[in-house]
Amino acid sequence: TGQSADCLLLQATPRGTVLSVPALPGHPEFALSGDRLSDLALVLQSANVTRAHIHHLMSMDIDVRALLHRLGVPFDVTVHDYFAICPQVNLLPVRQGFYCTEPEIASCNACIANLPSHGARDIVSWRLSHSWQFKEAERIICPSEDVRRRLARYGYSRRLILAPHEPVPAEAWRVSLPRLAKGQALWVAVIGVLAYHKGGLTVLSVATASDPKKLSIHIIGSAEPDVPPARLVTTGEYQDDDLPALLAKVKPH
């Protein structure tokens, strides 16, 4: 995917698999059901697609592997989560839980039995059915060293490369934070989207257990719908350029 006119976006939607051109606002979308693989391949061949980039396969009703084989083009994979090695997506036994530590096969199978997800029946067949993208990709793009090391344990080290999703600014970004005055409540800013798989339970626990006269937590961003507010102040969604002004307004310690 991308924002240039020579990129096509293929994504799963309630209408089926939809093909569009991200760089052209208002461009008509082409929706196909999963049984129209030949039609989709014909469209992509006519567009002279020469390379593919997989960001996610969740909910895709098109056989992406068969499509790529038919097109005969090389492809890369960017890793956004652990869906390919765990049907729970984020290595959490439950959304409000903590990292599962990637236990032995029997424990993974018990987790799948207790919490069915995406049609998985057992962890071995799940990983085998999703391994093709890592084995056949030219590059597996990892956003962090932790992701790279974790996937390497599953035998994909030869194709793994490290490349953060977002560019890191060359210059230091300085923020002036106020000093905590005696008797003043400590103001803490949590930046981004508050979600259970991003430590939301820890933030909520601290907010609930703390004295509001001594601690105030502000979410610079938003919370996912299933995360209760629990004495948290949120600013709402923002653009990156607005972040310094929002921090200046909240004045966290």
CSV table of C-alpha atoms in Angstrom, one decimal:
chain,number,residue,atom,x,y,z
A,1,THR,CA,0.0,0.0,0.0
A,2,GLY,CA,1.1,3.6,-0.4
A,3,GLN,CA,0.2,7.1,-1.5
A,4,SER,CA,1.5,7.0,-5.0
A,5,ALA,CA,-0.6,6.5,-8.2
A,6,ASP,CA,1.2,3.3,-9.1
A,7,CYS,CA,0.0,1.5,-5.9
A,8,LEU,CA,-3.2,-0.6,-5.6
A,9,LEU,CA,-4.8,-1.4,-2.2
A,10,LEU,CA,-6.4,-4.8,-1.6
A,11,GLN,CA,-8.3,-5.1,1.6
A,12,ALA,CA,-10.9,-7.2,3.4
A,13,THR,CA,-14.2,-5.4,4.0
A,14,PRO,CA,-17.8,-6.5,4.9
A,15,ARG,CA,-18.5,-6.3,1.1
A,16,GLY,CA,-15.7,-8.8,0.4
A,17,THR,CA,-12.2,-8.1,-1.0
A,18,VAL,CA,-12.0,-4.5,-2.3
A,19,LEU,CA,-9.5,-3.2,-4.8
A,20,SER,CA,-8.8,0.6,-4.8
A,21,VAL,CA,-6.2,3.2,-5.6
A,22,PRO,CA,-5.3,5.1,-2.4
A,23,ALA,CA,-3.7,8.0,-4.1
A,24,LEU,CA,-6.8,9.0,-6.1
A,25,PRO,CA,-9.5,10.5,-3.9
A,26,GLY,CA,-12.9,9.4,-4.9
A,27,HIS,CA,-11.6,6.6,-7.1
A,28,PRO,CA,-14.2,3.8,-7.6
A,29,GLU,CA,-13.7,0.6,-5.6
A,30,PHE,CA,-13.8,-2.8,-7.1
A,31,ALA,CA,-15.4,-5.4,-4.7
A,32,LEU,CA,-15.2,-9.1,-5.4
A,33,SER,CA,-16.3,-12.2,-3.5
A,34,GLY,CA,-13.8,-14.9,-2.5
A,35,ASP,CA,-14.7,-17.1,-5.5
A,36,ARG,CA,-13.6,-14.5,-8.1
A,37,LEU,CA,-9.9,-15.1,-7.8
A,38,SER,CA,-9.5,-15.4,-11.6
A,39,ASP,CA,-11.2,-12.1,-12.1
A,40,LEU,CA,-9.1,-10.3,-9.5
A,41,ALA,CA,-5.9,-11.8,-11.1
A,42,LEU,CA,-7.0,-10.6,-14.5
A,43,VAL,CA,-7.5,-7.0,-13.2
A,44,LEU,CA,-4.1,-7.0,-11.5
A,45,GLN,CA,-2.3,-8.4,-14.5
A,46,SER,CA,-3.9,-5.7,-16.7
A,47,ALA,CA,-2.6,-3.1,-14.2
A,48,ASN,CA,0.9,-4.6,-14.7
A,49,VAL,CA,1.4,-5.3,-11.0
A,50,THR,CA,5.1,-6.2,-10.5
A,51,ARG,CA,5.4,-6.5,-6.7
A,52,ALA,CA,3.1,-7.2,-3.7
A,53,HIS,CA,3.3,-6.1,-0.1
A,54,ILE,CA,1.3,-8.1,2.6
A,55,HIS,CA,0.3,-6.1,5.7
A,56,HIS,CA,-2.3,-8.5,7.0
A,57,LEU,CA,-4.3,-11.6,6.0
A,58,MET,CA,-7.0,-11.4,8.7
A,59,SER,CA,-10.5,-11.8,7.3
A,60,MET,CA,-9.3,-12.0,3.7
A,61,ASP,CA,-11.8,-14.2,1.7
A,62,ILE,CA,-9.5,-14.3,-1.3
A,63,ASP,CA,-6.7,-17.0,-1.4
A,64,VAL,CA,-3.8,-14.5,-1.3
A,65,ARG,CA,-1.2,-17.2,-1.8
A,66,ALA,CA,-2.9,-18.6,-4.9
A,67,LEU,CA,-3.3,-15.0,-6.2
A,68,LEU,CA,0.4,-14.3,-5.8
A,69,HIS,CA,1.3,-17.5,-7.5
A,70,ARG,CA,-0.9,-16.7,-10.4
A,71,LEU,CA,0.6,-13.2,-10.7
A,72,GLY,CA,4.1,-14.6,-10.4
A,73,VAL,CA,5.4,-11.5,-8.6
A,74,PRO,CA,7.7,-11.2,-5.6
A,75,PHE,CA,6.3,-9.9,-2.3
A,76,ASP,CA,7.3,-8.6,1.1
A,77,VAL,CA,5.5,-8.9,4.5
A,78,THR,CA,5.3,-6.2,7.1
A,79,VAL,CA,4.6,-7.6,10.6
A,80,HIS,CA,2.0,-5.6,12.6
A,81,ASP,CA,1.1,-8.3,15.2
A,82,TYR,CA,1.5,-12.0,15.9
A,83,PHE,CA,-1.6,-13.3,14.0
A,84,ALA,CA,0.5,-15.7,12.0
A,85,ILE,CA,1.9,-17.5,15.0
A,86,CYS,CA,-1.1,-17.1,17.4
A,87,PRO,CA,-4.8,-16.8,16.6
A,88,GLN,CA,-5.3,-14.6,19.6
A,89,VAL,CA,-3.3,-12.0,17.5
A,90,ASN,CA,-1.4,-10.3,20.3
A,91,LEU,CA,-0.2,-13.3,22.4
A,92,LEU,CA,-2.8,-12.5,25.1
A,93,PRO,CA,-4.9,-15.4,26.4
A,94,VAL,CA,-7.7,-12.8,27.1
A,95,ARG,CA,-7.9,-9.2,26.0
A,96,GLN,CA,-7.5,-7.9,29.6
A,97,GLY,CA,-4.7,-10.4,30.3
A,98,PHE,CA,-1.0,-10.4,30.1
A,99,TYR,CA,1.6,-11.8,27.7
A,100,CYS,CA,1.2,-15.6,27.5
A,101,THR,CA,5.0,-16.2,27.3
A,102,GLU,CA,4.5,-18.4,24.2
A,103,PRO,CA,4.2,-21.7,26.2
A,104,GLU,CA,4.4,-25.3,24.9
A,105,ILE,CA,2.0,-26.7,22.4
A,106,ALA,CA,-0.4,-28.3,24.9
A,107,SER,CA,-0.9,-24.9,26.6
A,108,CYS,CA,-1.5,-23.2,23.3
A,109,ASN,CA,-4.1,-25.8,22.3
A,110,ALA,CA,-5.8,-25.4,25.7
A,111,CYS,CA,-6.0,-21.6,25.1
A,112,ILE,CA,-7.5,-22.1,21.6
A,113,ALA,CA,-10.1,-24.6,23.1
A,114,ASN,CA,-11.1,-22.1,25.8
A,115,LEU,CA,-11.0,-19.1,23.5
A,116,PRO,CA,-11.8,-20.1,19.9
A,117,SER,CA,-10.4,-17.5,17.5
A,118,HIS,CA,-10.5,-17.2,13.7
A,119,GLY,CA,-11.4,-20.8,13.2
A,120,ALA,CA,-8.2,-22.2,14.7
A,121,ARG,CA,-8.3,-25.8,15.9
A,122,ASP,CA,-4.7,-26.3,17.1
A,123,ILE,CA,-1.6,-24.3,17.2
A,124,VAL,CA,0.6,-26.5,15.0
A,125,SER,CA,-1.8,-26.5,12.0
A,126,TRP,CA,-2.5,-22.8,12.5
A,127,ARG,CA,1.2,-21.9,12.3
A,128,LEU,CA,1.8,-24.3,9.3
A,129,SER,CA,-1.1,-22.7,7.4
A,130,HIS,CA,0.2,-19.2,7.9
A,131,SER,CA,4.0,-20.0,7.5
A,132,TRP,CA,3.9,-19.7,3.7
A,133,GLN,CA,4.0,-15.9,3.7
A,134,PHE,CA,7.2,-15.9,5.8
A,135,LYS,CA,8.8,-18.7,3.8
A,136,GLU,CA,8.0,-17.3,0.4
A,137,ALA,CA,8.4,-13.6,1.0
A,138,GLU,CA,11.6,-11.9,-0.1
A,139,ARG,CA,11.6,-9.7,3.0
A,140,ILE,CA,9.9,-9.9,6.4
A,141,ILE,CA,9.9,-6.3,7.7
A,142,CYS,CA,9.9,-6.1,11.5
A,143,PRO,CA,9.1,-2.8,13.3
A,144,SER,CA,11.4,-3.6,16.3
A,145,GLU,CA,14.3,-5.8,17.4
A,146,ASP,CA,12.0,-7.6,19.8
A,147,VAL,CA,9.7,-8.6,16.9
A,148,ARG,CA,12.7,-9.7,14.8
A,149,ARG,CA,14.1,-11.9,17.6
A,150,ARG,CA,10.7,-13.4,18.4
A,151,LEU,CA,10.0,-14.4,14.8
A,152,ALA,CA,13.6,-15.8,14.5
A,153,ARG,CA,12.7,-18.4,17.1
A,154,TYR,CA,10.2,-19.8,14.6
A,155,GLY,CA,12.8,-20.3,12.0
A,156,TYR,CA,12.4,-17.2,9.8
A,157,SER,CA,15.7,-15.5,10.7
A,158,ARG,CA,17.1,-15.6,7.1
A,159,ARG,CA,14.5,-13.2,5.7
A,160,LEU,CA,14.0,-10.9,8.6
A,161,ILE,CA,15.0,-7.2,8.4
A,162,LEU,CA,14.5,-4.4,10.9
A,163,ALA,CA,12.7,-1.3,9.8
A,164,PRO,CA,10.5,0.8,12.1
A,165,HIS,CA,7.1,1.6,10.7
A,166,GLU,CA,7.5,5.3,11.2
A,167,PRO,CA,10.6,7.3,10.4
A,168,VAL,CA,12.5,8.6,13.4
A,169,PRO,CA,13.2,12.4,13.3
A,170,ALA,CA,16.8,13.3,12.8
A,171,GLU,CA,16.6,16.1,15.4
A,172,ALA,CA,15.9,15.8,19.1
A,173,TRP,CA,12.3,16.7,20.1
A,174,ARG,CA,12.4,18.7,23.3
A,175,VAL,CA,9.4,19.1,25.6
A,176,SER,CA,9.4,21.4,28.6
A,177,LEU,CA,7.7,19.7,31.5
A,178,PRO,CA,6.7,21.6,34.7
A,179,ARG,CA,8.1,20.8,38.1
A,180,LEU,CA,5.9,19.1,40.6
A,181,ALA,CA,5.0,21.6,43.4
A,182,LYS,CA,4.6,20.5,47.0
A,183,GLY,CA,1.1,19.3,47.6
A,184,GLN,CA,0.2,19.3,43.9
A,185,ALA,CA,-1.3,16.2,42.2
A,186,LEU,CA,1.0,14.4,39.8
A,187,TRP,CA,-0.2,14.7,36.2
A,188,VAL,CA,0.8,11.9,33.9
A,189,ALA,CA,0.3,11.8,30.2
A,190,VAL,CA,-0.2,8.6,28.3
A,191,ILE,CA,0.3,9.1,24.6
A,192,GLY,CA,-1.7,7.3,21.9
A,193,VAL,CA,-4.6,4.8,21.8
A,194,LEU,CA,-5.4,3.2,25.2
A,195,ALA,CA,-6.1,-0.5,24.5
A,196,TYR,CA,-5.9,-3.7,26.5
A,197,HIS,CA,-3.2,-5.2,24.3
A,198,LYS,CA,-1.1,-2.0,24.8
A,199,GLY,CA,-1.1,-2.1,28.6
A,200,GLY,CA,-4.5,-0.5,29.1
A,201,LEU,CA,-5.3,-2.7,32.1
A,202,THR,CA,-2.2,-1.4,33.9
A,203,VAL,CA,-3.2,2.2,33.3
A,204,LEU,CA,-6.8,1.5,34.4
A,205,SER,CA,-5.6,-0.3,37.6
A,206,VAL,CA,-3.4,2.6,38.6
A,207,ALA,CA,-6.1,5.2,37.9
A,208,THR,CA,-8.7,3.2,39.9
A,209,ALA,CA,-6.4,2.5,42.9
A,210,SER,CA,-4.9,6.0,43.2
A,211,ASP,CA,-6.1,9.0,45.1
A,212,PRO,CA,-7.4,11.5,42.5
A,213,LYS,CA,-6.0,14.3,44.7
A,214,LYS,CA,-2.5,12.9,44.3
A,215,LEU,CA,-2.6,11.5,40.7
A,216,SER,CA,-4.3,12.5,37.5
A,217,ILE,CA,-3.9,10.5,34.3
A,218,HIS,CA,-4.5,12.2,30.9
A,219,ILE,CA,-4.8,10.2,27.7
A,220,ILE,CA,-3.4,12.3,24.9
A,221,GLY,CA,-5.3,10.4,22.2
A,222,SER,CA,-8.3,8.1,22.7
A,223,ALA,CA,-9.4,4.8,24.3
A,224,GLU,CA,-10.8,1.8,22.5
A,225,PRO,CA,-14.6,1.4,22.9
A,226,ASP,CA,-14.3,-1.6,25.3
A,227,VAL,CA,-11.9,0.3,27.7
A,228,PRO,CA,-13.9,2.0,30.5
A,229,PRO,CA,-12.9,5.7,31.2
A,230,ALA,CA,-12.1,5.0,34.9
A,231,ARG,CA,-11.3,8.6,35.9
A,232,LEU,CA,-9.2,9.2,32.8
A,233,VAL,CA,-9.2,12.4,30.8
A,234,THR,CA,-8.9,12.0,27.0
A,235,THR,CA,-8.1,14.6,24.4
A,236,GLY,CA,-9.4,12.6,21.4
A,237,GLU,CA,-7.6,11.7,18.2
A,238,TYR,CA,-4.9,14.0,17.0
A,239,GLN,CA,-2.4,14.5,14.2
A,240,ASP,CA,1.3,14.1,14.9
A,241,ASP,CA,1.9,17.8,14.4
A,242,ASP,CA,-0.6,18.7,17.1
A,243,LEU,CA,1.2,16.6,19.8
A,244,PRO,CA,3.6,19.3,21.1
A,245,ALA,CA,0.6,21.8,21.6
A,246,LEU,CA,-1.4,19.1,23.4
A,247,LEU,CA,1.4,18.4,25.8
A,248,ALA,CA,1.9,22.1,26.4
A,249,LYS,CA,-1.9,22.3,27.2
A,250,VAL,CA,-2.0,19.3,29.5
A,251,LYS,CA,1.3,20.2,31.2
A,252,PRO,CA,2.1,16.7,32.5
A,253,HIS,CA,4.9,16.2,35.0
